[in-house]
Amino acid sequence: MTDPNLPEQPAVPPTAPAAPAYGEPQAAAPAYGQPAYGQPAYGQAPATKTNTLAIVSLVASIAGVVIWGIGFIVGVICGHIALGQIKKTGEQGRGLAVAGLIVGYIGIVLSIIGVIIFIALFASLASSGSFDTTY
């Protein structure tokens, strides 16, 4: 006896679809349980954030070549702050911060050497009498 409320069942059970021939495109497998938009996929590590001050440190240190002296100092300060934040939070960007510190310190040293050479050059010119303004 069959229930009149159920839909009528076919007499022959359905067969599985035939496998595609070699070279024919295959249908994509259904993706069950996909993560929501913006969520990491299963087995995938979540994206880690790069420390912003580490990026600023490197950019400012490189910009110190253009903005003579100021960029180097900003790069060194931001680099030290970034290293402290990275140690506390575990963010990415330690290499950027260290690179910013290295470029910044080298730039500061070269700037100091440049100022010393500049002063020594003008001091030697002044003592040699080359700046005689009487005609």
mmCIF file of C-alpha atoms in Angstrom:
data_model
loop_
_atom_site.group_PDB
_atom_site.id
_atom_site.type_symbol
_atom_site.label_atom_id
_atom_site.label_comp_id
_atom_site.label_asym_id
_atom_site.label_seq_id
_atom_site.Cartn_x
_atom_site.Cartn_y
_atom_site.Cartn_z
ATOM 1 C CA MET A 1 0.000 0.000 0.000
ATOM 2 C CA THR A 2 1.342 3.426 -0.885
ATOM 3 C CA ASP A 3 0.745 6.718 0.796
ATOM 4 C CA PRO A 4 -1.226 9.061 -1.469
ATOM 5 C CA ASN A 5 0.620 12.086 -0.034
ATOM 6 C CA LEU A 6 4.069 10.890 -1.234
ATOM 7 C CA PRO A 7 5.170 11.555 -4.801
ATOM 8 C CA GLU A 8 5.171 8.595 -7.125
ATOM 9 C CA GLN A 9 8.515 6.720 -7.172
ATOM 10 C CA PRO A 10 10.041 5.550 -10.453
ATOM 11 C CA ALA A 11 10.069 1.799 -11.049
ATOM 12 C CA VAL A 12 13.744 1.762 -12.130
ATOM 13 C CA PRO A 13 16.382 3.262 -9.781
ATOM 14 C CA PRO A 14 18.436 6.099 -11.333
ATOM 15 C CA THR A 15 21.851 5.170 -12.687
ATOM 16 C CA ALA A 16 25.047 7.078 -12.054
ATOM 17 C CA PRO A 17 26.104 9.400 -14.875
ATOM 18 C CA ALA A 18 28.776 8.032 -17.192
ATOM 19 C CA ALA A 19 32.337 9.280 -16.703
ATOM 20 C CA PRO A 20 33.400 11.836 -19.314
ATOM 21 C CA ALA A 21 35.653 10.641 -22.095
ATOM 22 C CA TYR A 22 39.323 11.600 -22.100
ATOM 23 C CA GLY A 23 39.762 15.283 -22.901
ATOM 24 C CA GLU A 24 36.178 16.269 -22.174
ATOM 25 C CA PRO A 25 35.691 18.869 -19.443
ATOM 26 C CA GLN A 26 34.585 17.500 -16.107
ATOM 27 C CA ALA A 27 31.884 19.054 -14.016
ATOM 28 C CA ALA A 28 33.106 20.865 -10.951
ATOM 29 C CA ALA A 29 32.570 19.060 -7.689
ATOM 30 C CA PRO A 30 30.052 20.704 -5.400
ATOM 31 C CA ALA A 31 31.714 22.816 -2.739
ATOM 32 C CA TYR A 32 30.079 22.074 0.584
ATOM 33 C CA GLY A 33 30.923 24.024 3.695
ATOM 34 C CA GLN A 34 32.766 26.840 1.991
ATOM 35 C CA PRO A 35 33.871 29.542 4.396
ATOM 36 C CA ALA A 36 32.002 32.814 4.520
ATOM 37 C CA TYR A 37 33.355 35.784 2.579
ATOM 38 C CA GLY A 38 36.546 37.062 4.162
ATOM 39 C CA GLN A 39 37.082 33.951 6.287
ATOM 40 C CA PRO A 40 40.135 31.729 5.782
ATOM 41 C CA ALA A 41 39.481 28.409 4.041
ATOM 42 C CA TYR A 42 39.787 25.162 5.955
ATOM 43 C CA GLY A 43 43.420 24.252 6.509
ATOM 44 C CA GLN A 44 44.583 27.718 5.529
ATOM 45 C CA ALA A 45 46.274 29.934 8.095
ATOM 46 C CA PRO A 46 44.668 33.332 8.597
ATOM 47 C CA ALA A 47 46.521 36.187 6.936
ATOM 48 C CA THR A 48 48.782 37.967 9.392
ATOM 49 C CA LYS A 49 49.007 41.716 9.504
ATOM 50 C CA THR A 50 52.223 43.584 8.741
ATOM 51 C CA ASN A 51 53.123 46.252 11.272
ATOM 52 C CA THR A 52 52.475 49.679 9.779
ATOM 53 C CA LEU A 53 55.334 51.387 11.595
ATOM 54 C CA ALA A 54 57.770 48.841 10.165
ATOM 55 C CA ILE A 55 56.702 49.889 6.669
ATOM 56 C CA VAL A 56 56.923 53.575 7.634
ATOM 57 C CA SER A 57 60.403 52.971 9.056
ATOM 58 C CA LEU A 58 61.770 51.547 5.829
ATOM 59 C CA VAL A 59 60.048 54.102 3.592
ATOM 60 C CA ALA A 60 61.181 57.037 5.750
ATOM 61 C CA SER A 61 64.755 55.769 5.877
ATOM 62 C CA ILE A 62 64.881 55.449 2.096
ATOM 63 C CA ALA A 63 63.232 58.860 1.743
ATOM 64 C CA GLY A 64 65.995 60.236 3.970
ATOM 65 C CA VAL A 65 68.175 60.320 0.883
ATOM 66 C CA VAL A 66 65.809 62.920 -0.602
ATOM 67 C CA ILE A 67 64.863 64.696 2.640
ATOM 68 C CA TRP A 68 68.405 64.927 3.948
ATOM 69 C CA GLY A 69 68.623 63.868 7.600
ATOM 70 C CA ILE A 70 64.965 64.118 8.661
ATOM 71 C CA GLY A 71 63.896 60.869 6.995
ATOM 72 C CA PHE A 72 66.724 58.928 8.603
ATOM 73 C CA ILE A 73 65.735 60.061 12.085
ATOM 74 C CA VAL A 74 62.049 59.270 11.490
ATOM 75 C CA GLY A 75 63.028 55.851 10.139
ATOM 76 C CA VAL A 76 65.122 55.004 13.193
ATOM 77 C CA ILE A 77 62.446 56.133 15.656
ATOM 78 C CA CYS A 78 59.655 54.271 13.849
ATOM 79 C CA GLY A 79 61.863 51.191 13.508
ATOM 80 C CA HIS A 80 62.454 50.954 17.247
ATOM 81 C CA ILE A 81 58.772 51.481 18.035
ATOM 82 C CA ALA A 82 57.801 48.876 15.416
ATOM 83 C CA LEU A 83 60.181 46.275 16.878
ATOM 84 C CA GLY A 84 58.596 46.775 20.297
ATOM 85 C CA GLN A 85 55.083 46.403 18.885
ATOM 86 C CA ILE A 86 56.036 43.321 16.856
ATOM 87 C CA LYS A 87 57.481 41.678 19.956
ATOM 88 C CA LYS A 88 54.226 42.281 21.882
ATOM 89 C CA THR A 89 51.650 41.518 19.171
ATOM 90 C CA GLY A 90 53.431 38.944 17.000
ATOM 91 C CA GLU A 91 52.729 40.864 13.796
ATOM 92 C CA GLN A 92 54.785 40.489 10.638
ATOM 93 C CA GLY A 93 57.325 43.100 9.513
ATOM 94 C CA ARG A 94 60.369 42.474 11.692
ATOM 95 C CA GLY A 95 62.607 42.423 8.610
ATOM 96 C CA LEU A 96 61.170 45.712 7.374
ATOM 97 C CA ALA A 97 61.771 47.343 10.755
ATOM 98 C CA VAL A 98 65.354 46.052 10.948
ATOM 99 C CA ALA A 99 66.036 47.200 7.367
ATOM 100 C CA GLY A 100 64.617 50.629 8.230
ATOM 101 C CA LEU A 101 66.896 50.807 11.268
ATOM 102 C CA ILE A 102 69.978 49.791 9.293
ATOM 103 C CA VAL A 103 69.338 52.256 6.456
ATOM 104 C CA GLY A 104 68.458 54.977 8.978
ATOM 105 C CA TYR A 105 71.569 54.531 11.101
ATOM 106 C CA ILE A 106 73.837 54.346 8.042
ATOM 107 C CA GLY A 107 72.193 57.499 6.705
ATOM 108 C CA ILE A 108 72.678 59.329 10.003
ATOM 109 C CA VAL A 109 76.365 58.340 10.125
ATOM 110 C CA LEU A 110 76.926 59.390 6.497
ATOM 111 C CA SER A 111 75.110 62.672 7.150
ATOM 112 C CA ILE A 112 77.337 63.431 10.133
ATOM 113 C CA ILE A 113 80.451 62.577 8.110
ATOM 114 C CA GLY A 114 79.189 64.810 5.283
ATOM 115 C CA VAL A 115 78.645 67.742 7.643
ATOM 116 C CA ILE A 116 82.137 67.290 9.141
ATOM 117 C CA ILE A 117 83.704 67.227 5.653
ATOM 118 C CA PHE A 118 81.677 70.298 4.635
ATOM 119 C CA ILE A 119 82.810 72.246 7.702
ATOM 120 C CA ALA A 120 86.428 71.117 7.284
ATOM 121 C CA LEU A 121 86.420 72.137 3.615
ATOM 122 C CA PHE A 122 85.195 75.647 4.304
ATOM 123 C CA ALA A 123 87.495 76.006 7.320
ATOM 124 C CA SER A 124 90.503 75.101 5.192
ATOM 125 C CA LEU A 125 89.437 77.480 2.433
ATOM 126 C CA ALA A 126 88.949 80.281 4.963
ATOM 127 C CA SER A 127 92.368 79.749 6.537
ATOM 128 C CA SER A 128 94.170 79.624 3.181
ATOM 129 C CA GLY A 129 93.090 83.131 2.255
ATOM 130 C CA SER A 130 90.976 82.072 -0.711
ATOM 131 C CA PHE A 131 88.101 84.148 0.580
ATOM 132 C CA ASP A 132 89.858 87.477 0.109
ATOM 133 C CA THR A 133 87.089 89.947 -0.558
ATOM 134 C CA THR A 134 89.326 93.007 -1.074
ATOM 135 C CA TYR A 135 89.983 93.948 -4.666
#
